[in-house]
Coordinates of C-alpha atoms in Angstrom, one line a residue:
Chain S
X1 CA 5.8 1.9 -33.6
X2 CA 6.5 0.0 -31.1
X3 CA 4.1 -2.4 -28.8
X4 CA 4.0 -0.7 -25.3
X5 CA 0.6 -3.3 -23.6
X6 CA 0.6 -7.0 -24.5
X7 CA -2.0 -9.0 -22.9
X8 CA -1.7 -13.0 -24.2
X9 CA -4.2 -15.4 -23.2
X10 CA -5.9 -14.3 -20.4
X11 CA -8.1 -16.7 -18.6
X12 CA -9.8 -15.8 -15.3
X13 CA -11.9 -18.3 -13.2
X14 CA -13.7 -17.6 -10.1
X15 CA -14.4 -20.2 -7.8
X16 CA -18.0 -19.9 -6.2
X17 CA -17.9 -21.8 -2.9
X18 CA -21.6 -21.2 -2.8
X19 CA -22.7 -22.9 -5.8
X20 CA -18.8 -25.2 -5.6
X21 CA -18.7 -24.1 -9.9
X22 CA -16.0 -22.4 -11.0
X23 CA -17.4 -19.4 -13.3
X24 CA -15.0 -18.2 -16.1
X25 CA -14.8 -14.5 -16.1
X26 CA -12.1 -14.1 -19.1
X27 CA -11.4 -16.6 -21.9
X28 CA -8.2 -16.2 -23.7
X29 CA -8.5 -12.8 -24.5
X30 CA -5.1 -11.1 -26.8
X31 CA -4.5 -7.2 -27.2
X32 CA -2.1 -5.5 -27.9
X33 CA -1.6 -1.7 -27.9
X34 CA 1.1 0.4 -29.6
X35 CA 3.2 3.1 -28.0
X36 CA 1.0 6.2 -28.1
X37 CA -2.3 4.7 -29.2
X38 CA -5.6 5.0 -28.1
X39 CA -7.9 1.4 -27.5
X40 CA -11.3 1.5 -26.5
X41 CA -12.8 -1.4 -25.1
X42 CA -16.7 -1.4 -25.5
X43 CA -19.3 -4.6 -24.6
X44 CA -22.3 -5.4 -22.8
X45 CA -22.4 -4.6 -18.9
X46 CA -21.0 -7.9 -17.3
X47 CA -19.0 -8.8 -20.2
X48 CA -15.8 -8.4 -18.2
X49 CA -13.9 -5.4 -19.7
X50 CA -13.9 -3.5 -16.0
X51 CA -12.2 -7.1 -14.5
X52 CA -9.7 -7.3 -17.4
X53 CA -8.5 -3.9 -16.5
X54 CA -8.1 -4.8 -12.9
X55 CA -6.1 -7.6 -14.4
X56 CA -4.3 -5.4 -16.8
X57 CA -3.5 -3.2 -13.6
X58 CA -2.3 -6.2 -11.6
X59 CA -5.1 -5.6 -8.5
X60 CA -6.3 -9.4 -10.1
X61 CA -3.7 -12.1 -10.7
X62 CA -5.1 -13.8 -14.0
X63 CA -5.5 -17.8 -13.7
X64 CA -3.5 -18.4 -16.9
X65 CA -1.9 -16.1 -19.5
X66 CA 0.4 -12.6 -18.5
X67 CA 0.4 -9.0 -19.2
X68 CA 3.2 -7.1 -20.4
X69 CA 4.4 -3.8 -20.6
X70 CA 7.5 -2.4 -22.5
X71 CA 8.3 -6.7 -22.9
X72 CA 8.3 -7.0 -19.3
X73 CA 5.9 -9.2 -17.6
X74 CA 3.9 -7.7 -14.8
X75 CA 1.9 -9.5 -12.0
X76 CA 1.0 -6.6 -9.6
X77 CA -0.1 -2.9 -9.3
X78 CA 3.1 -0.8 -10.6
X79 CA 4.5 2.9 -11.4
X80 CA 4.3 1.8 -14.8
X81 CA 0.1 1.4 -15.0
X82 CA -2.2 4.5 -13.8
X83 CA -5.9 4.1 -13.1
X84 CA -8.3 6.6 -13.6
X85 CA -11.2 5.1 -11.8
X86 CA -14.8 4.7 -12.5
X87 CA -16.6 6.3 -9.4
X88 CA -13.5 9.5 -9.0
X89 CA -12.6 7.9 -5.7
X90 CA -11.0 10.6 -4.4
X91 CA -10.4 10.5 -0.8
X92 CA -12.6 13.1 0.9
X93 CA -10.4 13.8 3.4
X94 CA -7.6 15.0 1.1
X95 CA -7.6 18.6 -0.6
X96 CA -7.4 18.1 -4.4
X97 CA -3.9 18.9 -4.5
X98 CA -3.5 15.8 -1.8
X99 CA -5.4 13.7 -3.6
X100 CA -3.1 14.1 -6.5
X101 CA 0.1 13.8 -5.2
X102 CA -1.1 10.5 -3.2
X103 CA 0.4 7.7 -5.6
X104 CA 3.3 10.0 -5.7
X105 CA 3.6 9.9 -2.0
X106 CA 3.1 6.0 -1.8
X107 CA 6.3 6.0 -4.1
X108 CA 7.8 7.8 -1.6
X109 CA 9.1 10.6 -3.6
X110 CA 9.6 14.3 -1.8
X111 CA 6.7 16.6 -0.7
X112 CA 8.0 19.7 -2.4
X113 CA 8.8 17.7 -6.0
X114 CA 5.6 15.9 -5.8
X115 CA 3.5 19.5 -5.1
X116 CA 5.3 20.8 -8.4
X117 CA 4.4 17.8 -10.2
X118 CA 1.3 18.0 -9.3
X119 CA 0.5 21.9 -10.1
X120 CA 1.6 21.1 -13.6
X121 CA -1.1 18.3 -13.7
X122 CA -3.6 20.1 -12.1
X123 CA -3.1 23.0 -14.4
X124 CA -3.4 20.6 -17.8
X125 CA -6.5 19.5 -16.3
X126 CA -8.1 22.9 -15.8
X127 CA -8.4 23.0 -12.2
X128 CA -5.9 25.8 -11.0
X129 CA -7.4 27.8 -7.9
X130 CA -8.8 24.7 -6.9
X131 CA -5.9 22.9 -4.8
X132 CA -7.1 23.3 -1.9
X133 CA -11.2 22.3 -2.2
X134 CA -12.4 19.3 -0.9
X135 CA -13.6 16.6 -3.0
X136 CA -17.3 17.5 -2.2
X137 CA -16.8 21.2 -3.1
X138 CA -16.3 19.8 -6.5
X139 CA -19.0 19.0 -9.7
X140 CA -19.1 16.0 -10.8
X141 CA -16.9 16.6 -14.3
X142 CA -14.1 18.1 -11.8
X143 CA -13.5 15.3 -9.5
X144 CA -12.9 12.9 -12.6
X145 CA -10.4 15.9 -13.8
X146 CA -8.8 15.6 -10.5
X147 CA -9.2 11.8 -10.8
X148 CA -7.0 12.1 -14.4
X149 CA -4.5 14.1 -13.1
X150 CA -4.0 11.7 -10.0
X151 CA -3.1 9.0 -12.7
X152 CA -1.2 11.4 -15.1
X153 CA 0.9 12.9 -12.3
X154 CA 2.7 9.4 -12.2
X155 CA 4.1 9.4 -15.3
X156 CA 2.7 5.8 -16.5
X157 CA 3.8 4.5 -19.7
X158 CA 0.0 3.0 -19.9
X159 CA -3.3 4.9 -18.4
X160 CA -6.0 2.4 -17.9
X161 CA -9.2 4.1 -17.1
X162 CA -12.2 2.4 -16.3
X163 CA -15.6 4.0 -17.4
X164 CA -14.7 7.7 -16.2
X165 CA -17.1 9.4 -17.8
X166 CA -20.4 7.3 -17.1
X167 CA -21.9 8.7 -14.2
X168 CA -21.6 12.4 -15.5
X169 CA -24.3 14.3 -17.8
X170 CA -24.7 13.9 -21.3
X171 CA -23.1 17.4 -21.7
X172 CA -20.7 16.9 -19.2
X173 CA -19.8 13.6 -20.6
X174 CA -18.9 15.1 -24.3
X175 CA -17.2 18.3 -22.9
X176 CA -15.1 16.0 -20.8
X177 CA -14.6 13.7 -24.0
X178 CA -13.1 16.5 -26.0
X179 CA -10.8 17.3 -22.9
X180 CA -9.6 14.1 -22.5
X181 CA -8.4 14.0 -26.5
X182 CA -6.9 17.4 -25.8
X183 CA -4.7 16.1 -22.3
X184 CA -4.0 13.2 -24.9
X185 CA -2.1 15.1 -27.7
X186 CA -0.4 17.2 -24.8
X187 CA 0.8 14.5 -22.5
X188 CA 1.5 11.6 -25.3
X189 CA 0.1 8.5 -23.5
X190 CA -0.8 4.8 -24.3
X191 CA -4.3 4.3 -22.9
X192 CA -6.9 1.5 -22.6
X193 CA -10.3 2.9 -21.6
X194 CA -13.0 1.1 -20.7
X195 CA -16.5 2.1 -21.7
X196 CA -20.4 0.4 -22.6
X197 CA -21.2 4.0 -24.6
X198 CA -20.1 3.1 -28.5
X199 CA -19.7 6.7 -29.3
X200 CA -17.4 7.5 -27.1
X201 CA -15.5 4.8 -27.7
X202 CA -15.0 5.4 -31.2
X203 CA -14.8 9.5 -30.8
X204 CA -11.8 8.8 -28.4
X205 CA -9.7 5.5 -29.7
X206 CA -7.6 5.1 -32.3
X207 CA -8.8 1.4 -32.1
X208 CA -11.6 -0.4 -30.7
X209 CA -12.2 -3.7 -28.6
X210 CA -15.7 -5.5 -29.0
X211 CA -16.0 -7.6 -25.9
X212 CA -18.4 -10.4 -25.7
X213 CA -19.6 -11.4 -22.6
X214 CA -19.8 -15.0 -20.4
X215 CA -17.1 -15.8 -20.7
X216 CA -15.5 -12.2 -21.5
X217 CA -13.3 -12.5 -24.9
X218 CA -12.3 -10.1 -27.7
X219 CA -14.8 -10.8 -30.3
X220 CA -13.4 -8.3 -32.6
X221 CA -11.1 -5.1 -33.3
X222 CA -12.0 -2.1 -35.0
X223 CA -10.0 0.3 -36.5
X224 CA -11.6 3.8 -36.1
X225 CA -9.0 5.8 -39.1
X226 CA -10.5 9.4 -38.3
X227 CA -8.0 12.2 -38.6
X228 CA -6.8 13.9 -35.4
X229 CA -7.4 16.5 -33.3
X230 CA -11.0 15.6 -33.8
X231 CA -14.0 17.7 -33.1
X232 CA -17.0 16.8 -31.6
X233 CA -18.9 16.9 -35.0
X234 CA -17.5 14.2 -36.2
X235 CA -20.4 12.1 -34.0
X236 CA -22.8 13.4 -36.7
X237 CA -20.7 11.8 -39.6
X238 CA -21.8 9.2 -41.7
X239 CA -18.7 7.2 -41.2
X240 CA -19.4 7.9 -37.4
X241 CA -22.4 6.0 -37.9
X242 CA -21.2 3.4 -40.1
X243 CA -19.1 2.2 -37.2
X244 CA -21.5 3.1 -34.5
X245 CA -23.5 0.7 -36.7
X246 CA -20.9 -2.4 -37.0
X247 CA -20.3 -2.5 -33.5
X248 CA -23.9 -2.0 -32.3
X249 CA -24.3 -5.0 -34.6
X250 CA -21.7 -7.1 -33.1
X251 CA -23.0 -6.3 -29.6
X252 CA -26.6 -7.1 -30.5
X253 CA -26.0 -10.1 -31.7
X254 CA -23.9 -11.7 -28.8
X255 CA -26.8 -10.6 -26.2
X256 CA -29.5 -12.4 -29.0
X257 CA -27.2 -15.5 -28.6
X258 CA -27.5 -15.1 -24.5
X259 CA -30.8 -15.3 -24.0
X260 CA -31.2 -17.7 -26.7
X261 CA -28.3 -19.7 -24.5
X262 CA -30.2 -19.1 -21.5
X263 CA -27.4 -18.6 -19.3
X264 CA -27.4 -18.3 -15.8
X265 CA -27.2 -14.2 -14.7
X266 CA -24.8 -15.0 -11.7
X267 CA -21.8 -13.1 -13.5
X268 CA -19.9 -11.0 -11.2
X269 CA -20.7 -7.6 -12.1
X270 CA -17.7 -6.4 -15.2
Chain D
X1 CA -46.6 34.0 -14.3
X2 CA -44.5 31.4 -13.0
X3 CA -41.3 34.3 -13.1
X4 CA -43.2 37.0 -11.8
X5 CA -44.1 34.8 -8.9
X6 CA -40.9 33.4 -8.4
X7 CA -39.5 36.8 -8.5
X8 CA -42.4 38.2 -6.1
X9 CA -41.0 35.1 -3.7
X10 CA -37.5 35.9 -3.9
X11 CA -38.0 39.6 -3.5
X12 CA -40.0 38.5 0.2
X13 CA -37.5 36.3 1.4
X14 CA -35.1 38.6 0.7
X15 CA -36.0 41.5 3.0
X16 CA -37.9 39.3 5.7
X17 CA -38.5 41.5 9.2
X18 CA -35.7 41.9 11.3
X19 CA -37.6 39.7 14.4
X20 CA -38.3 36.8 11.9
X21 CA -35.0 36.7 11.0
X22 CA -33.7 36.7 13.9
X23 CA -36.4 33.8 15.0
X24 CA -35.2 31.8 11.9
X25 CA -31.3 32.0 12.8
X26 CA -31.9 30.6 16.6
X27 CA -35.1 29.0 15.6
X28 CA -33.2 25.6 17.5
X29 CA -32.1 27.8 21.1
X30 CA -35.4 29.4 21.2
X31 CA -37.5 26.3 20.6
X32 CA -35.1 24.2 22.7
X33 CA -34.9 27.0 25.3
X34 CA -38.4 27.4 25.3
X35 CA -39.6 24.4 26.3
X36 CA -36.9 23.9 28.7
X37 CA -38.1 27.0 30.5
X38 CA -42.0 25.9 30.2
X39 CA -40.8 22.4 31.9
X40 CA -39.2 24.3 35.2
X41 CA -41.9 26.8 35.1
X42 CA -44.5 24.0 35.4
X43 CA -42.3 22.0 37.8
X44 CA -42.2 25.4 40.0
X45 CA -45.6 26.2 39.6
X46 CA -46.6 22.3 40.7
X47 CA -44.5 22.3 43.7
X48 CA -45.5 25.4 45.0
X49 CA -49.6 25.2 44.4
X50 CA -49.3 22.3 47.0
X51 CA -50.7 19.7 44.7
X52 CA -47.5 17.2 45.2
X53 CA -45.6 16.8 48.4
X54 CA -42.6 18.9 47.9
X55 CA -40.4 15.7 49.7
X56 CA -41.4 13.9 46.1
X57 CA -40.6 16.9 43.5
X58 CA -38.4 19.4 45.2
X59 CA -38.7 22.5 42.8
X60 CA -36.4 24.3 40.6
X61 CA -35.8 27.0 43.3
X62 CA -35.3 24.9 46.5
X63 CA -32.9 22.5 44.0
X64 CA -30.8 26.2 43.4
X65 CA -30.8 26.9 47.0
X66 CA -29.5 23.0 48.0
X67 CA -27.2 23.5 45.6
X68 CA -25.5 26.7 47.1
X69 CA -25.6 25.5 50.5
X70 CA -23.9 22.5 49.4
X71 CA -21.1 24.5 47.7
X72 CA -21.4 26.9 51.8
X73 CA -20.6 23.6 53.2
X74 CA -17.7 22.7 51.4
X75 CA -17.8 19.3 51.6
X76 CA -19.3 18.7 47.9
X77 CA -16.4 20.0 46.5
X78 CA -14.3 16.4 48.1
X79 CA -17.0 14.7 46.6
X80 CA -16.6 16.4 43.4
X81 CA -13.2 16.0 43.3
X82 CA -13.5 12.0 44.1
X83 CA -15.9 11.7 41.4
X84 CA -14.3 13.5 38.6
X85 CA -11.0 11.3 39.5
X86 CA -12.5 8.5 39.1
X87 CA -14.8 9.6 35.7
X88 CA -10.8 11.1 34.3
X89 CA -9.2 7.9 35.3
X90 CA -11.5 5.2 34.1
X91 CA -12.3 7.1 30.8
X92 CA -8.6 7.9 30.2
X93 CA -8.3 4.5 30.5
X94 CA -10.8 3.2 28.4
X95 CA -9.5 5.8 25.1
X96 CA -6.0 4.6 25.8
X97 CA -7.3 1.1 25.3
X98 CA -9.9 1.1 23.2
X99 CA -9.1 3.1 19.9
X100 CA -5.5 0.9 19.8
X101 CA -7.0 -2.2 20.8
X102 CA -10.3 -1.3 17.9
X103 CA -7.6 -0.8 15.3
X104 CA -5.7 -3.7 15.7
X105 CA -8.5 -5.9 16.0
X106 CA -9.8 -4.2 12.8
X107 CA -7.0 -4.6 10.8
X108 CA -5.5 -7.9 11.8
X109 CA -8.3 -10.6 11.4
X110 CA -6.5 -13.4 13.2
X111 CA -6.4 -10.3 16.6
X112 CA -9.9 -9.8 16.3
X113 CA -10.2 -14.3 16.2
X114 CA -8.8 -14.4 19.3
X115 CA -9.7 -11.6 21.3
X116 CA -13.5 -11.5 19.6
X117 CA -14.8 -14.0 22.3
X118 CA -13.6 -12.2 25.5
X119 CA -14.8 -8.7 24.0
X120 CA -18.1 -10.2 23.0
X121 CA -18.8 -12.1 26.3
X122 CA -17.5 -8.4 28.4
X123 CA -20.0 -6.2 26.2
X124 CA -23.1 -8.6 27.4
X125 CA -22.2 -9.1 30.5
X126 CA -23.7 -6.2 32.7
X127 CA -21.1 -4.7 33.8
X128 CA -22.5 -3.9 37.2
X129 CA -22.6 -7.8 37.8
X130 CA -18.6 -7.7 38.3
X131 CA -19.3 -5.0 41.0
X132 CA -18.6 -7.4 44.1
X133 CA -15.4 -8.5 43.0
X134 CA -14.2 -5.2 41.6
X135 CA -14.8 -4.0 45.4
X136 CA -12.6 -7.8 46.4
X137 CA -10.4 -6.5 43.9
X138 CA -9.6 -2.5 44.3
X139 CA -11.2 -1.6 47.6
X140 CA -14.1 0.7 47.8
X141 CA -11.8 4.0 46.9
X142 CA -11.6 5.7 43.3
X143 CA -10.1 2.7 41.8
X144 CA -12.8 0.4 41.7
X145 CA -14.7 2.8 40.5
X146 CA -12.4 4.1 38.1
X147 CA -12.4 0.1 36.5
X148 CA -16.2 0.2 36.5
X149 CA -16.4 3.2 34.6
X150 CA -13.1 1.9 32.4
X151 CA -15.2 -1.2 31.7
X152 CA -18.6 0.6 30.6
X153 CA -16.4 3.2 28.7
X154 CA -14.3 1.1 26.8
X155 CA -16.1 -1.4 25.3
X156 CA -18.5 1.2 23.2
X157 CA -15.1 2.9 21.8
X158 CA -13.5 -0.3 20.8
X159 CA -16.1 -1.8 19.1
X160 CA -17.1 1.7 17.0
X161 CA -13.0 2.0 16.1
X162 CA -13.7 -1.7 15.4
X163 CA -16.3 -1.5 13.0
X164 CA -15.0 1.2 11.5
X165 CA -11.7 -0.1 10.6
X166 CA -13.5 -3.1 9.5
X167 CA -16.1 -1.0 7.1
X168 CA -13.2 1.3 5.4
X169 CA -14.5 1.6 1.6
X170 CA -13.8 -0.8 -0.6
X171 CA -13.0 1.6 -3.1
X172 CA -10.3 3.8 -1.4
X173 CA -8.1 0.6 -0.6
X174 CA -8.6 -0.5 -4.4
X175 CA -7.0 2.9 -5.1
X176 CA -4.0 2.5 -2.2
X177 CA -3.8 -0.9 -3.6
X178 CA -3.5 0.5 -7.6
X179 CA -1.0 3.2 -6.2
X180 CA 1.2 0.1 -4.9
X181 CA 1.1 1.6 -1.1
X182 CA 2.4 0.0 1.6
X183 CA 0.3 -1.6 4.4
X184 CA 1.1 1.0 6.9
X185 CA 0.8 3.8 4.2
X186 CA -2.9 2.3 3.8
X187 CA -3.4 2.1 7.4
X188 CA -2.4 5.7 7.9
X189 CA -4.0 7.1 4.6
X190 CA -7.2 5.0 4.1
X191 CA -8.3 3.0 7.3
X192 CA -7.1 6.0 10.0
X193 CA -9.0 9.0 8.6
X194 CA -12.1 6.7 7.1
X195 CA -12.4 5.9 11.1
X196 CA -12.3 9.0 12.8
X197 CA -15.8 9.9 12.8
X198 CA -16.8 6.3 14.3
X199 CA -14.3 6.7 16.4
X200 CA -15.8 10.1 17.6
X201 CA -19.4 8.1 17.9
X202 CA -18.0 5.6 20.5
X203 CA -16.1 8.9 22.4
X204 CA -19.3 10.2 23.0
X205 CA -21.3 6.9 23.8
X206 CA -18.8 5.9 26.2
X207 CA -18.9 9.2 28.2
X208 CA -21.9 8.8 29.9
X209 CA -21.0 4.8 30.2
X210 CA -18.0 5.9 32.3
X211 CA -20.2 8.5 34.4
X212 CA -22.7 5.8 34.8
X213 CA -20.1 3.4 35.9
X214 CA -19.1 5.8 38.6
X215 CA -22.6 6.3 39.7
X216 CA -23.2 2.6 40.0
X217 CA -20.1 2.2 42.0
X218 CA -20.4 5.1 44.2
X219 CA -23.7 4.3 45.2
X220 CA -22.4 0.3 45.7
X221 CA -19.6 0.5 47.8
X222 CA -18.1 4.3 48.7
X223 CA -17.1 6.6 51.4
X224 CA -17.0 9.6 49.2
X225 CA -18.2 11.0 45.3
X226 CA -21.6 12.6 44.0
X227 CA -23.0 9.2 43.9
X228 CA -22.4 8.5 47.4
X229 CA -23.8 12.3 48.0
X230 CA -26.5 11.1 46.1
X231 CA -27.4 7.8 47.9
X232 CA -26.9 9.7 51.3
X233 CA -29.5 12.5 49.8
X234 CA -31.9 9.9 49.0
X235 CA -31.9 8.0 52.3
X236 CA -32.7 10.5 54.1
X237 CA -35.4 11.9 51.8
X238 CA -32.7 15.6 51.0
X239 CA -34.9 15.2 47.5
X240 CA -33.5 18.6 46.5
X241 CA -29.9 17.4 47.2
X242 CA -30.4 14.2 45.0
X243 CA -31.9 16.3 42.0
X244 CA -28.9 18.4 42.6
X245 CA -26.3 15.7 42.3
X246 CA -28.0 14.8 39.3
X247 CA -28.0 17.9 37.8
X248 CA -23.9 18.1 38.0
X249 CA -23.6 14.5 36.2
X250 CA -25.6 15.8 33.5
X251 CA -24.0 18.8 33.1
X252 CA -20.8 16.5 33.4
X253 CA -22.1 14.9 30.2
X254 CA -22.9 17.5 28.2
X255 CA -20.4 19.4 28.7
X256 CA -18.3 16.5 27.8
X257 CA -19.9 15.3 24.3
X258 CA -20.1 19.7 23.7
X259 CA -15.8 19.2 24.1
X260 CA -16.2 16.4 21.4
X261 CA -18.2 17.9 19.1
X262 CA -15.8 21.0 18.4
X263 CA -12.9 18.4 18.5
X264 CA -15.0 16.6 16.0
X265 CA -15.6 19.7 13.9
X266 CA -12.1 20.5 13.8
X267 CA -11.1 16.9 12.3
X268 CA -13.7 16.7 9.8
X269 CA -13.2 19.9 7.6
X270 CA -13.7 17.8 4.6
X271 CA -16.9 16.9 5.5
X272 CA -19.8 18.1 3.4
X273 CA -22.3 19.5 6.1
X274 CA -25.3 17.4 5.7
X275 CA -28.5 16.5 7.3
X276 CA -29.4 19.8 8.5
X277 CA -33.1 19.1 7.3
X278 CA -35.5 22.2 8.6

């Protein structure tokens, strides 16, 4: 298999002109994902994980270190890297069919191929009959559909999404999990997702990142070695626990170490 | 219990009597319309019991009857005409200025830098100050009114495009910005549509700027227009004539914003319909 994300050595500072510090956000942090796999990265909220992907997605130029995909080093936002984003943020203006042909439109590619494009996402996605609602006709569990296909439709070679599932329902949020393995299989992508709930995190990836916070680094990876397609059952698995266990573990103790550190809480939000 | 009674409560607003339905779907005309109708009835009923000089109130009636002797006459309808050319002028004006010049100073910082002075020192300036050297400037015809009504109009549109340029979310760009779009792609697909309503709210603010503007002016310095009408009404105590000069500005207005709104309503299809709290 070969390696289709490399992230070496990323360091992020931030200078605070209020305080004149300069706060380190990332610290060296290394990953690398394989062509087709699927890497969670879990931590505690402010660790980080949500700025590295910004990072990985080239909206944040990195202070040292460089991301590459397919060998090739990339410093800005690119064809190459979807983003399925936290909050949907669809633009309300735009039908659903709109809002998923919009990266394909910034690319500059042709109305008509970019409306076939897009049908065949929206119809992976489950949302057929629904091209032409508003975002605010929509539940919460459809706009982050609409959200996937607006990332899928571009043909990345890596999907980056950022905590897609947290503001929906528990119910929601599994039904959506179970989708999301399903679009997986079909569309055969390399994805990094970002998440702060362990089992979804392990339910999803093939892998798994354990972020520690202040400064964010990779404090260890993983490996999840379930059979695929998996069910939702499998959350009520002892060896689902076991590792629910580990990385609860791992997490727990870097937050014991922070407030025995006492550090300051003037992180910028992960 | 708690189904049968929610059944017994669906089952009653189900079937409610044709009058309280019909009471319920214009509760806001009949409410509004009702106390509309008490006000004039009152104002009649004052004027004519005696109580108030009728030189100080006029009535509803006697307003009706000015206004239809005016329109015998003939001579309001120069007046009218003066007055709506200067209201069309100075508020063309001010939209062909104001939403360009509110857009570029949102978008380019280093615009806004140096233009932000003169716009901020204009918008606390009373307007009606520059009045004696707008008249120096333009003469006492429509166009110096048409600039004062330019210069109360176009300051509320500009800022509104302004500030909502400046307030486009955060979250929209990030996407335009992860989609790798071009500046003017983001300027036509994220600022542009995330500022039409704002833009909408400084439309309707500067309407009845640029009627007050030509107001102002008319009654200033003029030798025609419904505020010179007005101010001729009013100095020679033709109360009825005055109410009725105001009466055509408001409806001036109102019709106006009404033209707006259904603009408005026809741009903003995507909006959710919201705060319609009973």
């Amino acid at each position: 298999m070969a390696v289709k994300l490399e992230a070496r050595d990323i360091r992020l500072e931030y200078y605070q002109p209020r305080t004149d510090t300069r706060l380190v956000a990332l610290d060296g942090v290394n990953l690398t994902v394989m062509d087709g796999e699927f890497v969670s990265i879990v931590g505690p909220s402010g660790c980080g994980k949500t700025t590295f992907l910004s990072v990985v997605d080239g909206l944040i130029a990195a202070t040292n270190g460089r991301v590459m995909v397919n060998g090739r080093v990339v410093s800005r936002p690119g064809p190459d890297r979807a983003v399925v984003f936290q909050d949907a943020s669809l633009l309300p203006w735009r039908t659903v069919e709109r809002n998923v042909v919009y990266g394909l439109e910034c690319l500059g590619i042709a109305d008509a191929e970019a409306k076939a494009r897009a049908r065949k996402f929206i119809d992976m996605v489950g949302l057929s009959g629904f091209e032409h609602h508003y975002p605010h006709e929509l539940s919460g569990g459809m706009q982050q559909r609409v959200n996937l296909a607006r990332a899928l439709v571009m043909d990345p070679e890596v999907l980056l999404m950022d905590e897609p599932f947290a503001a929906l329902d528990a119910q929601t949020r599994e039904g959506m999990q179970e989708e999301l393995l399903r679009i997986w299989l079909q569309a055969k992508k390399t994805v990094l997702f970002i998440t702060h709930q362990i089992d979804e995190a392990i339910y999803l990836s093939d892998r798994v990142v354990v972020f520690s916070g202040r400064p964010g680094r990779v404090k260890e990876i993983i490996e999840v070695g379930m059979e695929r397609p998996r069910r939702l059952t499998v959350k009520r698995e002892a060896r689902f626990h076991a590792i629910e266990d580990r990385i609860w573990g791992l997490i727990e103790e870097d937050l014991k170490s922070r407030i025995a550190g006492d550090r300051p809480p003037d992180t910028p939000r992960d | 219990m708690a189904t049968a009674e929610i059944e017994l409560d669906a089952g009653a607003s189900a079937h409610p009597s044709t009058l309280a339905r019909f009471y319920r779907e214009h509760e806001r005309s009949i409410i509004g319309g009702g106390t509309l109708l008490a006000v004039l009835l009152i104002w009649e009923g004052v004027a004519r019991s005696g109580l108030v000089d009728p030189l100080f109130l006029s009535s509803p009636i006697q307003i009706v009857k000015a206004g239809i002797d005016l329109f015998e006459g003939g001579e309001i309808w120069t007046h009218i005409q003066v007055s709506g050319s200067e209201f069309l002028l100075g508020y063309a004006l001010s939209v062909a200025i104001g939403i360009p010049l509110g857009l570029a100073t949102g978008w380019y910082r280093r615009l806004s830098y140096l233009l932000g002075p003169f716009i901020d020192a204009l918008n606390a300036v009373p307007r009606l100050t520059l009045m004696p050297i707008i008249v120096i400037w333009f003469g006492i015809g429509i166009w110096s009114k048409a600039v004062v009504a330019f210069l109360g109009a176009v300051l509320p549109i500009l800022i509104a495009t302004n500030s909502g340029v400046r307030t486009s979310e955060a979250r929209y760009l990030q996407v335009a910005r992860s989609f790798s779009a071009s500046e003017l792609k983001i300027f036509t697909s994220i600022i542009l549509p995330g500022t039409v309503p704002f833009i909408f709210t400084g439309l309707k603010y500067g309407i009845g700027r640029a009627l007050l503007g030509v107001v102002v002016g008319e009654l200033y310095a003029a030798t025609a227009g419904l505020g010179y009408m007005i101010g001729e009404a009013g100095d020679t105590f033709q109360t009825s004539v005055v109410f009725f000069g105001v009466l055509i500005f408001t409806a001036t207005g109102l019709v106006s914003v009404g033209v707006l709104d259904a603009l408005e309503r026809r741009f903003e299809t995507w909006r959710p319909k919201a705060g319609a709290a009973s």
